[in-house]
mmCIF file of C-alpha atoms in Angstrom:
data_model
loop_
_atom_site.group_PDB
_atom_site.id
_atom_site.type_symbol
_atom_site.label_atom_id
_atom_site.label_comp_id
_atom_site.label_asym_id
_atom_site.label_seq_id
_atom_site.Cartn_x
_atom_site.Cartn_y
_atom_site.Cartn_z
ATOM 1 C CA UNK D 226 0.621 20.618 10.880
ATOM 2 C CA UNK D 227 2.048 20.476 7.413
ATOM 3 C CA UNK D 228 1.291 23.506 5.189
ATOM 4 C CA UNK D 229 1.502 21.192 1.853
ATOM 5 C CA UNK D 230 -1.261 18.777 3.719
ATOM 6 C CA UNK D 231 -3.236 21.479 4.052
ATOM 7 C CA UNK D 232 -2.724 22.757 0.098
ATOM 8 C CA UNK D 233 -3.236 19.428 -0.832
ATOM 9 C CA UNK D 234 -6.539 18.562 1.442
ATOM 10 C CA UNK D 235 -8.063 22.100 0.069
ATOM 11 C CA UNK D 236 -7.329 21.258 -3.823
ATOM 12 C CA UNK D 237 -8.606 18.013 -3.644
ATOM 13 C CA UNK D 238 -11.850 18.880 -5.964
ATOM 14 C CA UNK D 239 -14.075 15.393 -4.674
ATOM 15 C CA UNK D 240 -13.237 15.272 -1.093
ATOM 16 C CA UNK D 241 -11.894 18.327 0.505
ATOM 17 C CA UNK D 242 -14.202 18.934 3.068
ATOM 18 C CA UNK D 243 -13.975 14.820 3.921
ATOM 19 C CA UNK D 244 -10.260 14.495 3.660
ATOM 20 C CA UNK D 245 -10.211 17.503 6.405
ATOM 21 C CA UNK D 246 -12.522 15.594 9.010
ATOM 22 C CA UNK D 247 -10.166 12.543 8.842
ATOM 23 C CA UNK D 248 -6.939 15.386 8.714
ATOM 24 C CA UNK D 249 -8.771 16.267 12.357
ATOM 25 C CA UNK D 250 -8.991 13.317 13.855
ATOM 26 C CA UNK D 251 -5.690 11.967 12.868
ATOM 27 C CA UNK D 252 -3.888 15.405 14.568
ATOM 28 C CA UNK D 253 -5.898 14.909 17.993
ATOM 29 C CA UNK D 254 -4.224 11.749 17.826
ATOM 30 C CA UNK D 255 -0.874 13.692 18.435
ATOM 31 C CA UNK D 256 0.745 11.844 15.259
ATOM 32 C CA UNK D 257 2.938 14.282 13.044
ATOM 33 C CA UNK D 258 1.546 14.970 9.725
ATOM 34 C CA UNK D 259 3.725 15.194 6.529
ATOM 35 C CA UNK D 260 3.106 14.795 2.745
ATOM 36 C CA UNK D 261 3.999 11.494 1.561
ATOM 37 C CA UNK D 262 3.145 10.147 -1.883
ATOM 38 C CA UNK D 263 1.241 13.387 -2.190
ATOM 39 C CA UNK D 264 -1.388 11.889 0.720
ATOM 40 C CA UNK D 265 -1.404 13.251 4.110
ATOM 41 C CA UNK D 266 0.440 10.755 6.030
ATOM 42 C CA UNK D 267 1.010 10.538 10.053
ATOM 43 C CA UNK D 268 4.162 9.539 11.329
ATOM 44 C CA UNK D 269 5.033 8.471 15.023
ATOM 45 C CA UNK D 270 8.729 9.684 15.247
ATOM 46 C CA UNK D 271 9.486 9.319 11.646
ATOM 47 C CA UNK D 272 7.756 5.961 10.761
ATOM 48 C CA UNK D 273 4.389 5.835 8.927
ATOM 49 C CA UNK D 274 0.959 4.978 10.752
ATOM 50 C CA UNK D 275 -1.549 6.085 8.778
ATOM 51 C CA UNK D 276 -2.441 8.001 5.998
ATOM 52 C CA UNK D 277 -5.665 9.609 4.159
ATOM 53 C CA UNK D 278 -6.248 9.166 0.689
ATOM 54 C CA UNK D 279 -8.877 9.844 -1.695
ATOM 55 C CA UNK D 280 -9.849 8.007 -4.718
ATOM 56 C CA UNK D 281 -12.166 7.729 -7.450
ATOM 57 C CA UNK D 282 -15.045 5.829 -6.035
ATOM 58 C CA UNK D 283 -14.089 6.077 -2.265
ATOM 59 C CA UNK D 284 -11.725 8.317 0.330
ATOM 60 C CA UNK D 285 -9.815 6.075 3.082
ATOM 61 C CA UNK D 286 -8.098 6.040 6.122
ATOM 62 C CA UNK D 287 -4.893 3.373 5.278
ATOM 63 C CA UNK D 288 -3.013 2.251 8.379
ATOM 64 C CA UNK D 289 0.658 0.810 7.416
ATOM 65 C CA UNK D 290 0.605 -1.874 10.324
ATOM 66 C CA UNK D 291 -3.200 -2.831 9.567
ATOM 67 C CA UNK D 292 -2.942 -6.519 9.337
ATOM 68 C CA UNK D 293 -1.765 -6.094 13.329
ATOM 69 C CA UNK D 294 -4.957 -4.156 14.309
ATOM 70 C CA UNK D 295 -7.737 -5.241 16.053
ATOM 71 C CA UNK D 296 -10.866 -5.084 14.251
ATOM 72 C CA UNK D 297 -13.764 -4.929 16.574
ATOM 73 C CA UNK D 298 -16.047 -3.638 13.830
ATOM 74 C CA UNK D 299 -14.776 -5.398 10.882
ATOM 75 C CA UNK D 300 -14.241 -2.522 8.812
ATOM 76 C CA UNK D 301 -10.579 -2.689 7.602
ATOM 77 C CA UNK D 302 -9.954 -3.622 4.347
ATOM 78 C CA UNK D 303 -6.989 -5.731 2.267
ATOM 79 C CA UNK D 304 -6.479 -3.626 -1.029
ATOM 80 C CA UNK D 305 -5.607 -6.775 -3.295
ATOM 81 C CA UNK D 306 -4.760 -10.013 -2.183
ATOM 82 C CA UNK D 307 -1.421 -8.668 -2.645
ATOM 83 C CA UNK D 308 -1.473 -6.365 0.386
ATOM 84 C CA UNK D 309 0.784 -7.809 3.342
ATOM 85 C CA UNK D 310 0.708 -5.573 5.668
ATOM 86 C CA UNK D 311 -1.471 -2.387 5.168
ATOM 87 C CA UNK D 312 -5.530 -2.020 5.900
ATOM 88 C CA UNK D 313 -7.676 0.647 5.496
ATOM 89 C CA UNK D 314 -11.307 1.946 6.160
ATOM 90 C CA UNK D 315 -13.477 2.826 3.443
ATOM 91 C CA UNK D 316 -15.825 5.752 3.371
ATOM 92 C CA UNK D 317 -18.459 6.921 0.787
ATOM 93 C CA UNK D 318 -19.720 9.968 2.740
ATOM 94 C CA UNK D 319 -19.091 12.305 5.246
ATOM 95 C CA UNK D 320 -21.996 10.628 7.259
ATOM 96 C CA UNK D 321 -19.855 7.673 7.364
ATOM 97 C CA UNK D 322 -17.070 9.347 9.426
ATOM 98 C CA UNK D 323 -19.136 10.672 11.195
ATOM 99 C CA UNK D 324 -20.884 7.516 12.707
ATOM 100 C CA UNK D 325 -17.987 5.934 13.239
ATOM 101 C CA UNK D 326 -15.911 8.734 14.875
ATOM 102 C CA UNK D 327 -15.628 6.774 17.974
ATOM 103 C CA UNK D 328 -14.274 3.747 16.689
ATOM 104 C CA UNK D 329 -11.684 5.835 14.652
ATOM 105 C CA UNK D 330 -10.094 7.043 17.384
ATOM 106 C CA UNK D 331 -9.700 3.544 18.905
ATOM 107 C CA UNK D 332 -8.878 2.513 15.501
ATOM 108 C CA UNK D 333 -6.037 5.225 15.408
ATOM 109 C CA UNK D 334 -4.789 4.859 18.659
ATOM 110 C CA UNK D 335 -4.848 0.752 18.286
ATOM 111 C CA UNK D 336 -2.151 1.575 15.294
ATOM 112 C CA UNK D 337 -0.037 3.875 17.303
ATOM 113 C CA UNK D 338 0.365 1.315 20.315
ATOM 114 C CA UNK D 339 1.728 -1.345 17.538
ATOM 115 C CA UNK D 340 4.093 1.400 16.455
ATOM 116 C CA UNK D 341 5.370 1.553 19.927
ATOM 117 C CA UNK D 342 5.741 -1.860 20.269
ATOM 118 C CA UNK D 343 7.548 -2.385 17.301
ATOM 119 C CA UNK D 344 5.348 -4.999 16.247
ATOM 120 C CA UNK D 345 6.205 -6.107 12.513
ATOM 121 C CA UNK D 346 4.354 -8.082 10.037
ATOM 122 C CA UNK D 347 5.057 -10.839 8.670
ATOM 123 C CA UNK D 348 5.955 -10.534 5.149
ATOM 124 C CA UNK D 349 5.903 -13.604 2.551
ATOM 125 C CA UNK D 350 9.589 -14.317 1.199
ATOM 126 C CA UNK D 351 9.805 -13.530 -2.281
ATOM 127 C CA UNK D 352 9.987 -17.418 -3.068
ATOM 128 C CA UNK D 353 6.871 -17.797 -1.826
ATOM 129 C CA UNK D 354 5.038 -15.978 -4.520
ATOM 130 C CA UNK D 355 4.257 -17.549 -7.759
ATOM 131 C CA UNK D 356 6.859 -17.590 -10.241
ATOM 132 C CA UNK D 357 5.028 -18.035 -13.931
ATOM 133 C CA UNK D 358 6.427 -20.878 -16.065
ATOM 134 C CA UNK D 359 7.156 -18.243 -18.737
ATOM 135 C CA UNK D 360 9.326 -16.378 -16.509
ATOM 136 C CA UNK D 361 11.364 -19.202 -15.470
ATOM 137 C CA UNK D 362 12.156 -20.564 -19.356
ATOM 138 C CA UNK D 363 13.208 -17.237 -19.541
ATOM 139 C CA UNK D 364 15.560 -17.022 -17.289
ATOM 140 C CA UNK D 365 16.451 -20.686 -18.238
ATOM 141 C CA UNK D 366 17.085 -19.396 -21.912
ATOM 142 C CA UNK D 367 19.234 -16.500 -20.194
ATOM 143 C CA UNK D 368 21.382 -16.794 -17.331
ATOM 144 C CA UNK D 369 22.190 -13.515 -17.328
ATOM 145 C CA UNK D 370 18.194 -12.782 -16.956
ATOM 146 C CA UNK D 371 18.554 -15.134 -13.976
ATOM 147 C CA UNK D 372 21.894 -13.729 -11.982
ATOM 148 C CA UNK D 373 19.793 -10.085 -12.594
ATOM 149 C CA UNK D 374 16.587 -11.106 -10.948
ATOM 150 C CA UNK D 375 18.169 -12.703 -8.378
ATOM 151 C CA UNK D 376 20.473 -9.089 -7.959
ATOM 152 C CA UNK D 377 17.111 -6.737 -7.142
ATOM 153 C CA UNK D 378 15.548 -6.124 -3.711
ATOM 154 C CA UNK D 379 12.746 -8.425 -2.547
ATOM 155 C CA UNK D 380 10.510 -5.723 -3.353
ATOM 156 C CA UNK D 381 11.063 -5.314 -6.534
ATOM 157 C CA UNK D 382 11.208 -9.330 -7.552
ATOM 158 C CA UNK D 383 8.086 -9.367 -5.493
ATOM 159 C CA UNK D 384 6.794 -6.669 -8.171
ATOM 160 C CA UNK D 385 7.602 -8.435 -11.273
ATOM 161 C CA UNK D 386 6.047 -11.616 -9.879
ATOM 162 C CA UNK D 387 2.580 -10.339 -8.982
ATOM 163 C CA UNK D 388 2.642 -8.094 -12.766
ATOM 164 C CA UNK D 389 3.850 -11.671 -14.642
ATOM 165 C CA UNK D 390 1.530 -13.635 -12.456
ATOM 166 C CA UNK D 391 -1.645 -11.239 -13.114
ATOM 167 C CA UNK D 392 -1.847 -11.702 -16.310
ATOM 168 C CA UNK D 393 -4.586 -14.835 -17.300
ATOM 169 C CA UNK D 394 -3.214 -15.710 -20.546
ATOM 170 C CA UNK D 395 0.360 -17.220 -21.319
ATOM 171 C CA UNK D 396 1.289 -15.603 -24.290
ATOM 172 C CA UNK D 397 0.548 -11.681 -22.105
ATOM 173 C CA UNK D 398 2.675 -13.156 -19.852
ATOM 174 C CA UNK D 399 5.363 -13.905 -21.925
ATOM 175 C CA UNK D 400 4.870 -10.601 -23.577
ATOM 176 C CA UNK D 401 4.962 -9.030 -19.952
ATOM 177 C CA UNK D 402 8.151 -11.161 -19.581
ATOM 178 C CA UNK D 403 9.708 -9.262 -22.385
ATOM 179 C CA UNK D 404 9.112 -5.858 -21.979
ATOM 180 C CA UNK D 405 10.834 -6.277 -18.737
ATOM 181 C CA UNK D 406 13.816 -8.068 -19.261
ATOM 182 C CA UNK D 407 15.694 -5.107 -20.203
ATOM 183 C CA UNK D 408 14.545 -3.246 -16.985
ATOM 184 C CA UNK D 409 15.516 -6.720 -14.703
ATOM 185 C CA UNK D 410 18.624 -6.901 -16.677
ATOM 186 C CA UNK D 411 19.412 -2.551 -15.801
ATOM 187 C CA UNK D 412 18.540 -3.748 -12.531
ATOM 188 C CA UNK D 413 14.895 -1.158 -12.238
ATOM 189 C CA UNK D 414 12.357 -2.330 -10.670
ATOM 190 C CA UNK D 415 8.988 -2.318 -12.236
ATOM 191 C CA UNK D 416 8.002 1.553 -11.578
ATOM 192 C CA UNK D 417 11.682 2.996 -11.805
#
């Protein structure tokens, strides 16, 4: 057990007491819990499973490998459409947990057996996402634009093409375009 899990679990002022039933189960599990991204996260020797996380509306269970899990009660959920790889399991209410206790075990112990395998998913290649017309007479205008794009990480292209491509209108994402040519062109990502 992590001390900062703990601190963080207690101080969360919607779901405490819920955040510390899924805390439970996820420790029976034998995974080893450390604070990632300020969220309880469970690691099989060193590489993420799952992790709990509150929000707003809703507290979850996210599991890293999800898209690889069976899903006997169709409960897992794709965040955005975006999403490759992770799924998680939505909860309202302590009730909720509760009822499904059973199948969150299985559903936890169905994501550490992928870990062990070393199962991967399989990720779409950056030139598979959309690349918005305004982007690319951008980068036609500059070259420079161009050679820096093509410089970052998959990650981060893969970033800039889902915030240009989210935008409905052409002239937000041209705007969208410009605010972050300077960061392409620095080589940032999106959220450096």
């Amino acid at each position: 057990m992590d001390p900062k899990v703990d601190a963080r679990i207690a101080g969360d002022k919607k779901w405490s007491a819920e955040l510390a039933r899924l805390q439970k189960l996820c420790l029976a599990s034998g995974l080893n819990e450390v604070l990632k991204w300020g969220q309880p996260c469970y690691t099989l020797e060193g590489r993420n499973v799952v992790l709990i996380h509150g929000f707003k509306e809703y507290f979850a269970l996210l599991f890293f490998k999800g898209a690889l899990m069976k899903d006997p009660n169709g409960i897992l959920i794709q965040q955005t459409e975006n999403v490759q790889s992770a799924r998680q399991i939505r909860f309202t209410n302590m009730g909720e947990v509760a009822q499904l206790e059973r199948a969150l075990n299985a559903y936890i112990q169905d994501a550490i057996e992928i870990e062990k395998s070393g199962a991967k998913v399989e990720m779409k290649r950056t030139v598979e996402f959309n690349m918005p017309a305004e982007f690319k007479a951008a980068m036609n205008k500059k070259p420079a634009l161009r050679k820096a794009f093509e410089a970052l990480t998959p990650g981060r292209q893969r970033a800039y093409l889902i915030h240009f491509s989210s935008a409905k209108q052409s002239k937000t994402r041209e705007d969208r375009v410009a605010k972050a040519a300077t960061m392409i062109m620095k080589g940032r990502g999106l959220l450096d």
